[in-house]
mmCIF file of C-alpha atoms in Angstrom:
data_model
loop_
_atom_site.group_PDB
_atom_site.id
_atom_site.type_symbol
_atom_site.label_atom_id
_atom_site.label_comp_id
_atom_site.label_asym_id
_atom_site.label_seq_id
_atom_site.Cartn_x
_atom_site.Cartn_y
_atom_site.Cartn_z
ATOM 1 C CA SER A 229 -100.893 1.134 16.838
ATOM 2 C CA GLN A 230 -99.922 0.860 13.194
ATOM 3 C CA GLN A 231 -102.334 1.596 10.407
ATOM 4 C CA GLY A 232 -100.464 -0.428 7.817
ATOM 5 C CA GLU A 233 -99.252 -3.988 8.135
ATOM 6 C CA GLU A 234 -96.859 -5.423 5.571
ATOM 7 C CA ASP A 235 -96.761 -9.008 4.448
ATOM 8 C CA PRO A 236 -94.455 -10.873 4.343
ATOM 9 C CA GLN A 237 -92.186 -9.594 7.086
ATOM 10 C CA ALA A 238 -89.178 -10.945 5.213
ATOM 11 C CA LEU A 239 -88.609 -12.039 1.620
ATOM 12 C CA SER A 240 -85.565 -13.585 -0.006
ATOM 13 C CA ILE A 241 -85.311 -13.934 -3.787
ATOM 14 C CA GLN A 242 -82.721 -14.362 -6.536
ATOM 15 C CA GLU A 243 -81.586 -11.506 -8.713
ATOM 16 C CA GLY A 244 -83.844 -11.161 -11.736
ATOM 17 C CA GLU A 245 -86.943 -12.459 -9.973
ATOM 18 C CA ASN A 246 -89.928 -10.326 -9.108
ATOM 19 C CA ALA A 247 -90.661 -9.287 -5.529
ATOM 20 C CA THR A 248 -94.185 -8.662 -4.283
ATOM 21 C CA MET A 249 -95.025 -7.241 -0.902
ATOM 22 C CA ASN A 250 -98.425 -6.375 0.478
ATOM 23 C CA CYS A 251 -99.828 -3.789 2.841
ATOM 24 C CA SER A 252 -103.147 -3.817 4.639
ATOM 25 C CA TYR A 253 -104.648 -0.895 6.503
ATOM 26 C CA LYS A 254 -107.640 -0.243 8.693
ATOM 27 C CA THR A 255 -109.279 3.110 7.975
ATOM 28 C CA SER A 256 -110.150 5.049 4.848
ATOM 29 C CA ILE A 257 -107.245 6.944 3.371
ATOM 30 C CA ASN A 258 -106.373 9.915 1.182
ATOM 31 C CA ASN A 259 -103.302 8.242 -0.252
ATOM 32 C CA LEU A 260 -100.860 5.420 0.374
ATOM 33 C CA GLN A 261 -97.112 5.702 -0.035
ATOM 34 C CA TRP A 262 -94.226 3.259 -0.242
ATOM 35 C CA TYR A 263 -90.783 3.999 1.158
ATOM 36 C CA ARG A 264 -87.455 2.159 1.012
ATOM 37 C CA GLN A 265 -84.900 2.056 3.804
ATOM 38 C CA ASN A 266 -81.403 0.806 3.205
ATOM 39 C CA SER A 267 -79.625 -0.544 6.248
ATOM 40 C CA GLY A 268 -78.607 2.235 8.612
ATOM 41 C CA ARG A 269 -80.155 4.970 6.468
ATOM 42 C CA GLY A 270 -83.238 7.161 6.444
ATOM 43 C CA LEU A 271 -86.341 6.364 4.444
ATOM 44 C CA VAL A 272 -86.634 7.316 0.801
ATOM 45 C CA HIS A 273 -89.979 7.942 -0.878
ATOM 46 C CA LEU A 274 -90.651 5.556 -3.777
ATOM 47 C CA ILE A 275 -94.179 6.042 -4.999
ATOM 48 C CA LEU A 276 -97.534 7.465 -3.972
ATOM 49 C CA ILE A 277 -100.960 6.257 -5.023
ATOM 50 C CA ARG A 278 -104.088 8.286 -4.369
ATOM 51 C CA SER A 279 -107.306 6.757 -3.102
ATOM 52 C CA ASN A 280 -109.019 7.232 -6.468
ATOM 53 C CA GLU A 281 -106.230 5.411 -8.336
ATOM 54 C CA ARG A 282 -105.993 1.645 -8.773
ATOM 55 C CA GLU A 283 -102.535 1.182 -10.251
ATOM 56 C CA LYS A 284 -99.400 3.210 -10.700
ATOM 57 C CA HIS A 285 -96.015 2.546 -12.280
ATOM 58 C CA SER A 286 -92.598 4.048 -11.758
ATOM 59 C CA GLY A 287 -89.708 2.365 -13.528
ATOM 60 C CA ARG A 288 -89.532 -1.216 -12.223
ATOM 61 C CA LEU A 289 -92.100 -0.482 -9.514
ATOM 62 C CA ARG A 290 -95.791 -1.221 -9.810
ATOM 63 C CA VAL A 291 -98.214 -0.336 -7.048
ATOM 64 C CA THR A 292 -101.844 -1.359 -6.827
ATOM 65 C CA LEU A 293 -104.486 -0.153 -4.422
ATOM 66 C CA ASP A 294 -107.777 -1.843 -3.567
ATOM 67 C CA THR A 295 -109.719 0.465 -1.281
ATOM 68 C CA SER A 296 -112.575 -2.034 -0.921
ATOM 69 C CA LYS A 297 -110.142 -4.521 0.634
ATOM 70 C CA LYS A 298 -108.040 -1.803 2.272
ATOM 71 C CA SER A 299 -104.894 -3.252 0.767
ATOM 72 C CA SER A 300 -102.012 -2.336 -1.508
ATOM 73 C CA SER A 301 -99.221 -4.252 -3.160
ATOM 74 C CA LEU A 302 -95.761 -3.227 -4.334
ATOM 75 C CA LEU A 303 -94.201 -5.218 -7.151
ATOM 76 C CA ILE A 304 -90.520 -4.828 -7.991
ATOM 77 C CA THR A 305 -89.750 -6.445 -11.327
ATOM 78 C CA ALA A 306 -86.393 -7.870 -12.409
ATOM 79 C CA SER A 307 -84.933 -7.340 -8.965
ATOM 80 C CA ARG A 308 -81.296 -6.413 -8.414
ATOM 81 C CA ALA A 309 -78.965 -6.878 -5.461
ATOM 82 C CA ALA A 310 -79.208 -3.121 -4.922
ATOM 83 C CA ASP A 311 -82.936 -3.530 -4.184
ATOM 84 C CA THR A 312 -82.016 -5.236 -0.910
ATOM 85 C CA ALA A 313 -83.656 -3.037 1.723
ATOM 86 C CA SER A 314 -86.688 -2.724 3.960
ATOM 87 C CA TYR A 315 -89.875 -1.478 2.369
ATOM 88 C CA PHE A 316 -92.584 0.344 4.277
ATOM 89 C CA CYS A 317 -96.085 1.387 3.386
ATOM 90 C CA ALA A 318 -97.473 4.557 4.913
ATOM 91 C CA THR A 319 -101.027 5.829 4.896
ATOM 92 C CA ASP A 320 -102.337 9.374 4.898
ATOM 93 C CA ALA A 321 -105.810 9.542 6.400
ATOM 94 C CA TRP A 322 -106.498 13.190 5.587
ATOM 95 C CA SER A 323 -104.366 14.334 8.479
ATOM 96 C CA ASN A 324 -100.989 16.006 8.753
ATOM 97 C CA MET A 325 -99.450 12.657 9.602
ATOM 98 C CA LEU A 326 -98.401 9.437 7.943
ATOM 99 C CA THR A 327 -98.813 6.113 9.709
ATOM 100 C CA PHE A 328 -96.167 3.537 8.854
ATOM 101 C CA GLY A 329 -96.378 -0.223 8.812
ATOM 102 C CA GLY A 330 -93.772 -2.578 10.243
ATOM 103 C CA GLY A 331 -92.036 -3.135 6.918
ATOM 104 C CA THR A 332 -90.928 -5.996 4.680
ATOM 105 C CA ARG A 333 -87.241 -6.894 4.678
ATOM 106 C CA LEU A 334 -86.233 -7.821 1.135
ATOM 107 C CA MET A 335 -83.021 -9.628 0.354
ATOM 108 C CA VAL A 336 -82.018 -10.059 -3.280
ATOM 109 C CA LYS A 337 -79.265 -12.630 -3.740
ATOM 110 C CA PRO A 338 -76.828 -12.156 -6.609
ATOM 111 C CA ASN B 14 -79.372 21.395 -1.327
ATOM 112 C CA ALA B 15 -78.573 19.357 1.769
ATOM 113 C CA GLY B 16 -82.196 18.244 2.239
ATOM 114 C CA VAL B 17 -82.834 17.138 5.818
ATOM 115 C CA THR B 18 -79.873 16.959 8.182
ATOM 116 C CA GLN B 19 -79.695 15.692 11.748
ATOM 117 C CA THR B 20 -77.222 16.387 14.534
ATOM 118 C CA PRO B 21 -75.673 14.389 16.143
ATOM 119 C CA LYS B 22 -75.395 11.070 14.284
ATOM 120 C CA PHE B 23 -74.658 9.038 17.413
ATOM 121 C CA ARG B 24 -75.002 9.666 21.114
ATOM 122 C CA VAL B 25 -74.669 7.662 24.311
ATOM 123 C CA LEU B 26 -76.390 8.970 27.426
ATOM 124 C CA LYS B 27 -76.655 7.820 30.986
ATOM 125 C CA THR B 28 -80.067 7.417 32.563
ATOM 126 C CA GLY B 29 -81.342 10.781 33.745
ATOM 127 C CA GLN B 30 -79.215 12.889 31.437
ATOM 128 C CA SER B 31 -80.766 15.325 29.012
ATOM 129 C CA MET B 32 -80.030 16.111 25.391
ATOM 130 C CA THR B 33 -81.389 17.869 22.325
ATOM 131 C CA LEU B 34 -81.478 16.487 18.807
ATOM 132 C CA LEU B 35 -81.414 19.031 16.012
ATOM 133 C CA CYS B 36 -83.114 18.684 12.661
ATOM 134 C CA ALA B 37 -82.647 21.191 9.856
ATOM 135 C CA GLN B 38 -84.191 21.329 6.377
ATOM 136 C CA ASP B 39 -83.425 23.655 3.496
ATOM 137 C CA MET B 40 -86.479 22.912 1.343
ATOM 138 C CA ASN B 41 -88.718 25.583 2.888
ATOM 139 C CA HIS B 42 -91.128 22.884 4.070
ATOM 140 C CA GLU B 43 -93.858 23.834 6.509
ATOM 141 C CA TYR B 44 -94.309 20.410 8.059
ATOM 142 C CA MET B 45 -91.667 18.641 10.143
ATOM 143 C CA TYR B 46 -91.772 15.375 12.081
ATOM 144 C CA TRP B 47 -89.841 13.372 14.644
ATOM 145 C CA TYR B 48 -90.060 9.567 14.584
ATOM 146 C CA ARG B 49 -88.416 6.785 16.499
ATOM 147 C CA GLN B 50 -87.599 3.389 15.027
ATOM 148 C CA ASP B 51 -86.945 0.410 17.224
ATOM 149 C CA PRO B 52 -85.190 -2.737 15.952
ATOM 150 C CA GLY B 53 -87.168 -4.593 13.294
ATOM 151 C CA MET B 54 -90.067 -2.182 13.485
ATOM 152 C CA GLY B 55 -91.594 0.624 11.551
ATOM 153 C CA LEU B 56 -91.577 4.289 12.485
ATOM 154 C CA ARG B 57 -93.647 5.735 15.280
ATOM 155 C CA LEU B 58 -94.445 9.435 15.331
ATOM 156 C CA ILE B 59 -93.289 11.299 18.437
ATOM 157 C CA HIS B 60 -94.207 14.930 17.697
ATOM 158 C CA TYR B 61 -94.781 17.005 14.624
ATOM 159 C CA SER B 62 -95.117 20.629 13.562
ATOM 160 C CA VAL B 63 -97.248 22.200 10.858
ATOM 161 C CA GLY B 64 -95.445 25.525 10.936
ATOM 162 C CA GLU B 65 -93.090 27.810 12.802
ATOM 163 C CA GLY B 66 -94.127 28.147 16.423
ATOM 164 C CA THR B 67 -96.554 25.201 16.341
ATOM 165 C CA THR B 68 -96.143 21.653 17.628
ATOM 166 C CA ALA B 69 -98.435 18.690 18.210
ATOM 167 C CA LYS B 70 -98.238 15.258 19.806
ATOM 168 C CA GLY B 71 -97.930 12.108 17.796
ATOM 169 C CA GLU B 72 -98.351 8.483 18.771
ATOM 170 C CA VAL B 73 -95.582 8.248 21.405
ATOM 171 C CA PRO B 74 -94.916 11.745 22.844
ATOM 172 C CA ASP B 75 -94.240 10.885 26.494
ATOM 173 C CA GLY B 76 -90.730 11.739 27.694
ATOM 174 C CA TYR B 77 -90.042 14.079 24.778
ATOM 175 C CA ASN B 78 -90.475 17.784 24.100
ATOM 176 C CA VAL B 79 -90.090 19.706 20.851
ATOM 177 C CA SER B 80 -89.698 23.266 19.656
ATOM 178 C CA ARG B 81 -89.997 24.935 16.252
ATOM 179 C CA LEU B 82 -88.663 28.436 16.734
ATOM 180 C CA LYS B 83 -87.468 28.727 13.143
ATOM 181 C CA LYS B 84 -89.150 27.283 10.083
ATOM 182 C CA GLN B 85 -86.067 25.352 9.043
ATOM 183 C CA ASN B 86 -85.304 23.791 12.441
ATOM 184 C CA PHE B 87 -87.141 21.276 14.596
ATOM 185 C CA LEU B 88 -85.618 20.313 17.936
ATOM 186 C CA LEU B 89 -86.360 17.167 19.923
ATOM 187 C CA GLY B 90 -85.505 17.200 23.622
ATOM 188 C CA LEU B 91 -85.170 14.433 26.170
ATOM 189 C CA GLU B 92 -85.315 15.958 29.639
ATOM 190 C CA SER B 93 -84.434 12.827 31.622
ATOM 191 C CA ALA B 94 -83.335 9.979 29.390
ATOM 192 C CA ALA B 95 -84.469 6.419 30.119
ATOM 193 C CA PRO B 96 -83.200 3.109 28.663
ATOM 194 C CA SER B 97 -86.581 2.719 26.915
ATOM 195 C CA GLN B 98 -85.639 5.720 24.784
ATOM 196 C CA THR B 99 -82.767 3.822 23.205
ATOM 197 C CA SER B 100 -83.698 3.962 19.543
ATOM 198 C CA VAL B 101 -82.916 5.485 16.175
ATOM 199 C CA TYR B 102 -84.545 8.866 15.733
ATOM 200 C CA PHE B 103 -85.530 10.189 12.331
ATOM 201 C CA CYS B 104 -86.591 13.658 11.352
ATOM 202 C CA ALA B 105 -88.666 14.301 8.245
ATOM 203 C CA SER B 106 -90.219 17.236 6.465
ATOM 204 C CA SER B 107 -92.917 17.680 3.870
ATOM 205 C CA TYR B 108 -94.448 20.293 1.607
ATOM 206 C CA SER B 109 -97.792 21.680 2.637
ATOM 207 C CA GLY B 110 -98.861 23.554 -0.472
ATOM 208 C CA LEU B 111 -101.358 22.386 -3.058
ATOM 209 C CA PRO B 112 -101.356 19.769 -4.363
ATOM 210 C CA SER B 113 -100.130 18.256 -1.143
ATOM 211 C CA TYR B 114 -99.834 14.564 -0.658
ATOM 212 C CA ASN B 115 -97.530 14.646 2.335
ATOM 213 C CA GLU B 116 -94.564 12.955 0.702
ATOM 214 C CA GLN B 117 -91.950 13.065 3.407
ATOM 215 C CA PHE B 118 -88.219 13.624 3.110
ATOM 216 C CA PHE B 119 -86.122 11.969 5.785
ATOM 217 C CA GLY B 120 -82.861 12.751 7.495
ATOM 218 C CA PRO B 121 -80.145 10.104 8.008
ATOM 219 C CA GLY B 122 -81.088 9.397 11.623
ATOM 220 C CA THR B 123 -79.576 9.720 15.086
ATOM 221 C CA ARG B 124 -78.669 6.529 16.921
ATOM 222 C CA LEU B 125 -79.226 7.075 20.652
ATOM 223 C CA THR B 126 -78.234 4.658 23.387
ATOM 224 C CA VAL B 127 -79.294 5.250 26.976
ATOM 225 C CA LEU B 128 -77.361 3.249 29.550
#
């Protein structure tokens, strides 16, 4: 079973537009992380938000966390063709493990 | 630093054959993980290790064994491969000191096909 579920499963936008993807989870967490996976590659850590944080920024990335709704969102502003990838949320529920969602496939058209 | 490396990158097995996937990390991380990723899906944890000489089961451990004889290496074994084990396998490692938020560093993956 997967703790996190991303929405939408796939997203197609034009270069320069913003991309928003959402993650919902089921149990209380210590932190939530977002990863990017380019086609045929391993995952790369993007950003981590702790359970006592509500919003975090890193460059063109903005992550929000609503623990009351058990949900998070990842916003990529001014998207570029190079942002084309799959994006996964992962939750840490005070264990030694992360539980990954099914991912959102983002395509940014030039 | 090479980060996390995996050997081999590709492998084709016949049903019933055995093989070992090797993961190595040069970041002195305590924690190491093996995941599998099936088409269009997220990662599922097979086994993990919180230190040299220790291993634990993840979400989908059946059909796999692991060993962590050295801190920098984590081996994943398939004793008798089955077509259902056709997948891409990823190794990851993470830092366990304080503060520790379990940010994981991933290898490039091993694409395994079982015929």
